Each structure stands twice: as C-alpha cells, then as structure tokens.
Amino acid sequence: MRQAMFVLRIRPDRRGLSEISEAVRGWVAKQGISAGMLTLFCRHTSASLLIQENAARAVRSDLEKFFDELAPEGGHYEHDDEGPDDMPAHLKTALTQVQLSVPVMDGKLMLGTWQGIYLFEHRTHPSQREIVLHLVGE
Amino acid sequence: MRQAMFVLRIRPDRRGLSEISEAVRGWVAKQGISAGMLTLFCRHTSASLLIQENAARAVRSDLEKFFDELAPEGGHYEHDDEGPDDMPAHLKTALTQVQLSVPVMDGKLMLGTWQGIYLFEHRTHPSQREIVLHLVGE
Amino acid sequence: MRQAMFVLRIRPDRRGLSEISEAVRGWVAKQGISAGMLTLFCRHTSASLLIQENAARAVRSDLEKFFDELAPEGGHYEHDDEGPDDMPAHLKTALTQVQLSVPVMDGKLMLGTWQGIYLFEHRTHPSQREIVLHLVGE
C-alpha cells in the first residue's frame, strides 16, 4: 500500500458547477496505483464538491437554481462582509460537501455511467480554488 | 495494511430508505480485517446513502416526507426527461451523499447504537443499484 | 502505511456549532504520521460534522438559524418521542454529514485558511457525543 497527494488548482469562470472529472482522472492515471481510494478535499468554505449527472446540461442548471432558491441572496443574514453572495455561499457549502471519496479499480475511478465530479462554485466572482487529491492503494 | 473491494447490488422495492447495514456487516465480517476503514460509494445520481436512526420507523417516514417537500415533484424544472420524479431525485441525491466511510474495530462497524446504513432510493420505479464497498486495514 | 484510532468524547454546552479543530489537531500531532488521511465519524443521528468558516462568528449564527428554519420545531412530524427538537435534529443530521475526511501533510491537517471542523449539535439539551478519529498514513 502506498499513497500520493496533489493540489489541483482551478479557477472557475463562473458561479455554479464546473466538471473536474478529466483533470482528476488524468492525475489518477499517472500514479501507478491500480486499486485503492481517491479522496478529494476542497479547501474552502464558499465552494464545494458534488458528484452529479454528467449528461443533460439541464440537470445542472436546475441544481444551481434549486440551491439559489434554497439559500437566496437577500435573505436576512447577519453576515454579509463580502457581499450578498457571501452567506448563501457558506450555506450551499454546508448543504453539499467539501470532501468526497471515490474507489479506484484497474486504475480507473469507479464512477457510475452518469456520474461526473464537479466543483460547485458559490461565489459570483470566483477566485482560484484548491482541491487536494489523495490516492491510497497498490 | 491491505484492502478488499466488492460491488453490492440492491434492488429496492420502493422509493425511500432501505436499510443495508446487515448486507454490509456480512461482507465486512468475511474480509479478515479487524481494524480499518470501510467506504461505501453509490454509483448513481438518483439514489444516495444515509446513516440514520434504525429504531423508530416514524423517523424514516418523516425523513422521506421532508425531502419530498424540499425537492417536490411538480417544481418548475427544466429537466424532466424521465418523468416528474427525475429532477427531485437528483436534488435529493445532492442534498445527501453518494459516499460514506465508517471506521471498523474488532472486525465490526463502529456505528453508534442507533445508527443504520440506508440506501436512499429517489426514483418511484427503482432499478438495480450498485454500491461499491471498499475496506482498508489490517 | 499504518493507522491509529481514537474516540474523542465531547459534551457540547449548547445547541449549534462547537469547534473541535484543536482537539483533533492535538491528537493527530501525537500519532507520528506525517502524511495520510484523517477521517472523523460521528456516532449519532442527532448531531453531525461540518467544516465551516472559523473567523466571523456571524457565519455560524446564520448557519444555525438557516438550519433551524429549514427543519423547524413545530413541523408536522410523526416522530416526536423525545420532544419537539427530536425530528428536526435527525433532519439536520441528514442534510449535513456524520463523516468527514481531511488530508494530512507534514503532520498537519490540510484545512484551508478559513476552515474549522465543527461538531453540529442538534439537540437542545445535549449529552456526551462520540467522534471516532481514524488516521492512516506513514
């Protein structure tokens, strides 16, 4: 058993879901570990990770709209230091997750046919995001 | 340290929470690993995993009702390719999780007294679901 | 590769978010494992784990308020064996998570600058809570 670690840096060009499956797959393929567990960890409190449907674009826009309505800008928040999207970003992060693990077999992520890995950016003007990738296996 | 992997196949007979603790425990007990970490990964975007109370049946029906109301059929969704339960299924999956890890000690899952592991099926007419089980330890 | 495990016992003095980062860091620092993966597992169905902003106190009160409104006491719940905060506690646990993993590098948790680890207590009169800490690495 051995492990490998890498910090993936991504700058989303907009709020919402950005697929990162290919960047993750590319790194995993180079580690020489055929069976094991990949963990992704998002080092932020206003962006999160989500595994969701990678086919129909409408699923992602419906998802974004749902979370925008569940944690709306203009809610009565005490905290708004960084603008109206600040507190909704923290709420959406809390409702999804900052860490995800995906099993690896034959050097490939065992995602289902329709599953893609997404960075869920919650700020209107995103900055660079860091996602730690950790792979353990043999 | 070594690892073991298995794909658990389940066909829920209805929408909602189906306990899978016993099937998971049975597999873990046969791996000859007494201390380590079990990870479950659900390979779908319209079914998820949840650890919840395993005693009172009413907790589960209240949970199902809560998520039905939070992500209702009949919402104004752009995506409805597979019927009115399609997009609510994706939303409920996003609000819960597709991956869970549970520590193992003395060959047993370290679940709390009242915790059970559930497959949370979100489609009205479920098909077979695949849950990857991965155990690492010694 | 080797592993270590510990049960952290905490008795929150109130409902809401209690930071446990320091207790977790203290245990990790003593394990002699410089690179690896830490997993936290909360053995309850009415308390959960959350990684959130550790600076502005208002973020945490807004978070608590948001979840109180999303899963309110006084909802029409079938289950209320342990009082009006019983079912809301299960719902908030389902909306957040009972398990979190955080990568470790140079003996330190790779949390982002603004991330803290919180126990999210959902009962009005909390009792002692058990959080399993598991570290694997080298």
PDB file of N, CA, C and O in Angstrom, chain B residues 75-121:
ATOM      1  N   GLY B  75     -42.186  20.753  -9.302  1.00  0.00           N
ATOM      2  CA  GLY B  75     -41.424  22.003  -9.275  1.00  0.00           C
ATOM      3  C   GLY B  75     -41.174  22.451 -10.716  1.00  0.00           C
ATOM      4  O   GLY B  75     -41.379  21.687 -11.660  1.00  0.00           O
ATOM      5  N   HIS B  76     -40.737  23.664 -10.870  1.00  0.00           N
ATOM      6  CA  HIS B  76     -40.522  24.174 -12.233  1.00  0.00           C
ATOM      7  C   HIS B  76     -39.132  23.784 -12.715  1.00  0.00           C
ATOM      8  O   HIS B  76     -38.215  24.583 -12.724  1.00  0.00           O
ATOM      9  N   TYR B  77     -39.002  22.527 -13.101  1.00  0.00           N
ATOM     10  CA  TYR B  77     -37.710  22.024 -13.540  1.00  0.00           C
ATOM     11  C   TYR B  77     -37.615  22.050 -15.057  1.00  0.00           C
ATOM     12  O   TYR B  77     -38.579  21.726 -15.756  1.00  0.00           O
ATOM     13  N   GLU B  78     -36.433  22.397 -15.530  1.00  0.00           N
ATOM     14  CA  GLU B  78     -36.183  22.348 -16.969  1.00  0.00           C
ATOM     15  C   GLU B  78     -36.023  20.879 -17.406  1.00  0.00           C
ATOM     16  O   GLU B  78     -36.478  20.483 -18.470  1.00  0.00           O
ATOM     17  N   HIS B  79     -35.406  20.087 -16.517  1.00  0.00           N
ATOM     18  CA  HIS B  79     -35.104  18.691 -16.839  1.00  0.00           C
ATOM     19  C   HIS B  79     -36.194  17.754 -16.319  1.00  0.00           C
ATOM     20  O   HIS B  79     -36.408  17.667 -15.110  1.00  0.00           O
ATOM     21  N   ASP B  80     -36.892  17.060 -17.220  1.00  0.00           N
ATOM     22  CA  ASP B  80     -37.865  16.058 -16.778  1.00  0.00           C
ATOM     23  C   ASP B  80     -37.928  14.881 -17.750  1.00  0.00           C
ATOM     24  O   ASP B  80     -38.978  14.260 -17.936  1.00  0.00           O
ATOM     25  N   ASP B  81     -36.762  14.584 -18.354  1.00  0.00           N
ATOM     26  CA  ASP B  81     -36.667  13.537 -19.379  1.00  0.00           C
ATOM     27  C   ASP B  81     -37.276  12.215 -18.946  1.00  0.00           C
ATOM     28  O   ASP B  81     -37.883  11.501 -19.728  1.00  0.00           O
ATOM     29  N   GLU B  82     -37.081  11.885 -17.669  1.00  0.00           N
ATOM     30  CA  GLU B  82     -37.532  10.569 -17.213  1.00  0.00           C
ATOM     31  C   GLU B  82     -38.732  10.668 -16.275  1.00  0.00           C
ATOM     32  O   GLU B  82     -38.955   9.797 -15.442  1.00  0.00           O
ATOM     33  N   GLY B  83     -39.494  11.757 -16.397  1.00  0.00           N
ATOM     34  CA  GLY B  83     -40.707  11.877 -15.588  1.00  0.00           C
ATOM     35  C   GLY B  83     -40.566  12.866 -14.443  1.00  0.00           C
ATOM     36  O   GLY B  83     -39.487  13.402 -14.212  1.00  0.00           O
ATOM     37  N   PRO B  84     -41.667  13.086 -13.716  1.00  0.00           N
ATOM     38  CA  PRO B  84     -41.697  14.100 -12.655  1.00  0.00           C
ATOM     39  C   PRO B  84     -40.806  13.783 -11.459  1.00  0.00           C
ATOM     40  O   PRO B  84     -40.484  14.685 -10.688  1.00  0.00           O
ATOM     41  N   ASP B  85     -40.402  12.515 -11.296  1.00  0.00           N
ATOM     42  CA  ASP B  85     -39.531  12.175 -10.159  1.00  0.00           C
ATOM     43  C   ASP B  85     -38.054  12.280 -10.531  1.00  0.00           C
ATOM     44  O   ASP B  85     -37.186  12.030  -9.688  1.00  0.00           O
ATOM     45  N   ASP B  86     -37.746  12.649 -11.774  1.00  0.00           N
ATOM     46  CA  ASP B  86     -36.367  12.659 -12.267  1.00  0.00           C
ATOM     47  C   ASP B  86     -35.528  13.726 -11.562  1.00  0.00           C
ATOM     48  O   ASP B  86     -34.535  13.431 -10.879  1.00  0.00           O
ATOM     49  N   MET B  87     -35.928  14.977 -11.709  1.00  0.00           N
ATOM     50  CA  MET B  87     -35.122  16.068 -11.144  1.00  0.00           C
ATOM     51  C   MET B  87     -35.158  16.079  -9.613  1.00  0.00           C
ATOM     52  O   MET B  87     -34.098  16.268  -8.982  1.00  0.00           O
ATOM     53  N   PRO B  88     -36.335  15.845  -8.973  1.00  0.00           N
ATOM     54  CA  PRO B  88     -36.304  15.724  -7.497  1.00  0.00           C
ATOM     55  C   PRO B  88     -35.301  14.660  -7.023  1.00  0.00           C
ATOM     56  O   PRO B  88     -34.663  14.834  -5.982  1.00  0.00           O
ATOM     57  N   ALA B  89     -35.144  13.584  -7.786  1.00  0.00           N
ATOM     58  CA  ALA B  89     -34.186  12.527  -7.409  1.00  0.00           C
ATOM     59  C   ALA B  89     -32.750  13.070  -7.410  1.00  0.00           C
ATOM     60  O   ALA B  89     -31.959  12.776  -6.508  1.00  0.00           O
ATOM     61  N   HIS B  90     -32.407  13.859  -8.426  1.00  0.00           N
ATOM     62  CA  HIS B  90     -31.059  14.447  -8.461  1.00  0.00           C
ATOM     63  C   HIS B  90     -30.845  15.421  -7.293  1.00  0.00           C
ATOM     64  O   HIS B  90     -29.780  15.459  -6.689  1.00  0.00           O
ATOM     65  N   LEU B  91     -31.878  16.208  -6.993  1.00  0.00           N
ATOM     66  CA  LEU B  91     -31.756  17.187  -5.906  1.00  0.00           C
ATOM     67  C   LEU B  91     -31.578  16.502  -4.553  1.00  0.00           C
ATOM     68  O   LEU B  91     -30.739  16.902  -3.740  1.00  0.00           O
ATOM     69  N   LYS B  92     -32.357  15.448  -4.313  1.00  0.00           N
ATOM     70  CA  LYS B  92     -32.234  14.731  -3.035  1.00  0.00           C
ATOM     71  C   LYS B  92     -30.867  14.064  -2.921  1.00  0.00           C
ATOM     72  O   LYS B  92     -30.301  13.968  -1.832  1.00  0.00           O
ATOM     73  N   THR B  93     -30.348  13.574  -4.045  1.00  0.00           N
ATOM     74  CA  THR B  93     -29.001  12.989  -4.027  1.00  0.00           C
ATOM     75  C   THR B  93     -27.976  14.056  -3.668  1.00  0.00           C
ATOM     76  O   THR B  93     -27.062  13.818  -2.864  1.00  0.00           O
ATOM     77  N   ALA B  94     -28.129  15.261  -4.248  1.00  0.00           N
ATOM     78  CA  ALA B  94     -27.178  16.349  -3.964  1.00  0.00           C
ATOM     79  C   ALA B  94     -27.245  16.792  -2.498  1.00  0.00           C
ATOM     80  O   ALA B  94     -26.238  17.186  -1.914  1.00  0.00           O
ATOM     81  N   LEU B  95     -28.425  16.723  -1.905  1.00  0.00           N
ATOM     82  CA  LEU B  95     -28.604  17.156  -0.512  1.00  0.00           C
ATOM     83  C   LEU B  95     -28.121  16.118   0.502  1.00  0.00           C
ATOM     84  O   LEU B  95     -27.938  16.439   1.680  1.00  0.00           O
ATOM     85  N   THR B  96     -27.992  14.886   0.071  1.00  0.00           N
ATOM     86  CA  THR B  96     -27.465  13.860   0.986  1.00  0.00           C
ATOM     87  C   THR B  96     -26.052  13.506   0.482  1.00  0.00           C
ATOM     88  O   THR B  96     -25.267  14.404   0.277  1.00  0.00           O
ATOM     89  N   GLN B  97     -25.688  12.238   0.286  1.00  0.00           N
ATOM     90  CA  GLN B  97     -24.358  11.961  -0.251  1.00  0.00           C
ATOM     91  C   GLN B  97     -24.293  10.617  -0.947  1.00  0.00           C
ATOM     92  O   GLN B  97     -25.121   9.746  -0.709  1.00  0.00           O
ATOM     93  N   VAL B  98     -23.316  10.468  -1.821  1.00  0.00           N
ATOM     94  CA  VAL B  98     -23.157   9.185  -2.509  1.00  0.00           C
ATOM     95  C   VAL B  98     -22.001   8.387  -1.912  1.00  0.00           C
ATOM     96  O   VAL B  98     -21.742   7.265  -2.338  1.00  0.00           O
ATOM     97  N   GLN B  99     -21.319   8.973  -0.922  1.00  0.00           N
ATOM     98  CA  GLN B  99     -20.182   8.265  -0.319  1.00  0.00           C
ATOM     99  C   GLN B  99     -20.197   8.440   1.185  1.00  0.00           C
ATOM    100  O   GLN B  99     -20.448   9.528   1.689  1.00  0.00           O
ATOM    101  N   LEU B 100     -19.904   7.363   1.879  1.00  0.00           N
ATOM    102  CA  LEU B 100     -19.861   7.358   3.343  1.00  0.00           C
ATOM    103  C   LEU B 100     -18.712   6.470   3.790  1.00  0.00           C
ATOM    104  O   LEU B 100     -18.509   5.411   3.212  1.00  0.00           O
ATOM    105  N   SER B 101     -17.991   6.865   4.817  1.00  0.00           N
ATOM    106  CA  SER B 101     -16.974   5.986   5.385  1.00  0.00           C
ATOM    107  C   SER B 101     -17.285   5.725   6.849  1.00  0.00           C
ATOM    108  O   SER B 101     -17.742   6.626   7.556  1.00  0.00           O
ATOM    109  N   VAL B 102     -17.035   4.501   7.278  1.00  0.00           N
ATOM    110  CA  VAL B 102     -17.323   4.073   8.652  1.00  0.00           C
ATOM    111  C   VAL B 102     -16.106   3.318   9.196  1.00  0.00           C
ATOM    112  O   VAL B 102     -15.672   2.340   8.577  1.00  0.00           O
ATOM    113  N   PRO B 103     -15.552   3.742  10.320  1.00  0.00           N
ATOM    114  CA  PRO B 103     -14.409   3.021  10.899  1.00  0.00           C
ATOM    115  C   PRO B 103     -14.792   1.606  11.347  1.00  0.00           C
ATOM    116  O   PRO B 103     -15.946   1.371  11.740  1.00  0.00           O
ATOM    117  N   VAL B 104     -13.810   0.712  11.297  1.00  0.00           N
ATOM    118  CA  VAL B 104     -14.004  -0.683  11.708  1.00  0.00           C
ATOM    119  C   VAL B 104     -13.023  -1.006  12.834  1.00  0.00           C
ATOM    120  O   VAL B 104     -11.837  -0.676  12.735  1.00  0.00           O
ATOM    121  N   MET B 105     -13.536  -1.596  13.899  1.00  0.00           N
ATOM    122  CA  MET B 105     -12.693  -2.001  15.034  1.00  0.00           C
ATOM    123  C   MET B 105     -13.141  -3.387  15.482  1.00  0.00           C
ATOM    124  O   MET B 105     -14.348  -3.642  15.544  1.00  0.00           O
ATOM    125  N   ASP B 106     -12.192  -4.266  15.794  1.00  0.00           N
ATOM    126  CA  ASP B 106     -12.505  -5.643  16.187  1.00  0.00           C
ATOM    127  C   ASP B 106     -13.421  -6.313  15.158  1.00  0.00           C
ATOM    128  O   ASP B 106     -14.330  -7.075  15.533  1.00  0.00           O
ATOM    129  N   GLY B 107     -13.212  -5.975  13.903  1.00  0.00           N
ATOM    130  CA  GLY B 107     -13.989  -6.593  12.819  1.00  0.00           C
ATOM    131  C   GLY B 107     -15.414  -6.083  12.699  1.00  0.00           C
ATOM    132  O   GLY B 107     -16.201  -6.591  11.907  1.00  0.00           O
ATOM    133  N   LYS B 108     -15.751  -5.056  13.498  1.00  0.00           N
ATOM    134  CA  LYS B 108     -17.136  -4.549  13.496  1.00  0.00           C
ATOM    135  C   LYS B 108     -17.198  -3.078  13.101  1.00  0.00           C
ATOM    136  O   LYS B 108     -16.328  -2.293  13.462  1.00  0.00           O
ATOM    137  N   LEU B 109     -18.267  -2.710  12.415  1.00  0.00           N
ATOM    138  CA  LEU B 109     -18.508  -1.307  12.093  1.00  0.00           C
ATOM    139  C   LEU B 109     -18.702  -0.517  13.388  1.00  0.00           C
ATOM    140  O   LEU B 109     -19.455  -0.943  14.262  1.00  0.00           O
ATOM    141  N   MET B 110     -18.054   0.639  13.488  1.00  0.00           N
ATOM    142  CA  MET B 110     -18.199   1.453  14.701  1.00  0.00           C
ATOM    143  C   MET B 110     -19.404   2.385  14.617  1.00  0.00           C
ATOM    144  O   MET B 110     -19.321   3.561  15.010  1.00  0.00           O
ATOM    145  N   LEU B 111     -20.499   1.877  14.129  1.00  0.00           N
ATOM    146  CA  LEU B 111     -21.741   2.646  14.118  1.00  0.00           C
ATOM    147  C   LEU B 111     -22.208   2.865  15.556  1.00  0.00           C
ATOM    148  O   LEU B 111     -21.992   2.006  16.423  1.00  0.00           O
ATOM    149  N   GLY B 112     -22.860   3.997  15.804  1.00  0.00           N
ATOM    150  CA  GLY B 112     -23.481   4.207  17.103  1.00  0.00           C
ATOM    151  C   GLY B 112     -24.675   3.279  17.275  1.00  0.00           C
ATOM    152  O   GLY B 112     -25.178   2.686  16.313  1.00  0.00           O
ATOM    153  N   THR B 113     -25.146   3.197  18.517  1.00  0.00           N
ATOM    154  CA  THR B 113     -26.243   2.291  18.866  1.00  0.00           C
ATOM    155  C   THR B 113     -27.467   2.457  17.968  1.00  0.00           C
ATOM    156  O   THR B 113     -28.116   1.482  17.604  1.00  0.00           O
ATOM    157  N   TRP B 114     -27.758   3.709  17.609  1.00  0.00           N
ATOM    158  CA  TRP B 114     -28.988   3.991  16.875  1.00  0.00           C
ATOM    159  C   TRP B 114     -28.759   4.231  15.388  1.00  0.00           C
ATOM    160  O   TRP B 114     -29.668   4.653  14.678  1.00  0.00           O
ATOM    161  N   GLN B 115     -27.537   3.981  14.929  1.00  0.00           N
ATOM    162  CA  GLN B 115     -27.235   4.261  13.514  1.00  0.00           C
ATOM    163  C   GLN B 115     -27.383   3.031  12.630  1.00  0.00           C
ATOM    164  O   GLN B 115     -26.853   1.963  12.934  1.00  0.00           O
ATOM    165  N   GLY B 116     -28.093   3.190  11.541  1.00  0.00           N
ATOM    166  CA  GLY B 116     -28.162   2.181  10.492  1.00  0.00           C
ATOM    167  C   GLY B 116     -27.712   2.815   9.186  1.00  0.00           C
ATOM    168  O   GLY B 116     -27.810   4.038   9.021  1.00  0.00           O
ATOM    169  N   ILE B 117     -27.221   1.987   8.245  1.00  0.00           N
ATOM    170  CA  ILE B 117     -26.819   2.499   6.931  1.00  0.00           C
ATOM    171  C   ILE B 117     -27.974   2.238   5.961  1.00  0.00           C
ATOM    172  O   ILE B 117     -28.464   1.116   5.861  1.00  0.00           O
ATOM    173  N   TYR B 118     -28.368   3.286   5.250  1.00  0.00           N
ATOM    174  CA  TYR B 118     -29.520   3.182   4.351  1.00  0.00           C
ATOM    175  C   TYR B 118     -29.159   3.564   2.921  1.00  0.00           C
ATOM    176  O   TYR B 118     -28.389   4.502   2.692  1.00  0.00           O
ATOM    177  N   LEU B 119     -29.723   2.822   1.986  1.00  0.00           N
ATOM    178  CA  LEU B 119     -29.766   3.274   0.607  1.00  0.00           C
ATOM    179  C   LEU B 119     -31.019   4.137   0.503  1.00  0.00           C
ATOM    180  O   LEU B 119     -32.119   3.711   0.880  1.00  0.00           O
ATOM    181  N   PHE B 120     -30.851   5.360   0.009  1.00  0.00           N
ATOM    182  CA  PHE B 120     -31.970   6.294  -0.114  1.00  0.00           C
ATOM    183  C   PHE B 120     -32.345   6.339  -1.609  1.00  0.00           C
ATOM    184  O   PHE B 120     -31.709   7.019  -2.402  1.00  0.00           O
ATOM    185  N   GLU B 121     -33.360   5.572  -1.942  1.00  0.00           N
ATOM    186  CA  GLU B 121     -33.802   5.473  -3.340  1.00  0.00           C
ATOM    187  C   GLU B 121     -34.739   6.634  -3.642  1.00  0.00           C
ATOM    188  O   GLU B 121     -35.723   6.845  -2.909  1.00  0.00           O
TER     189      GLU B 121
END
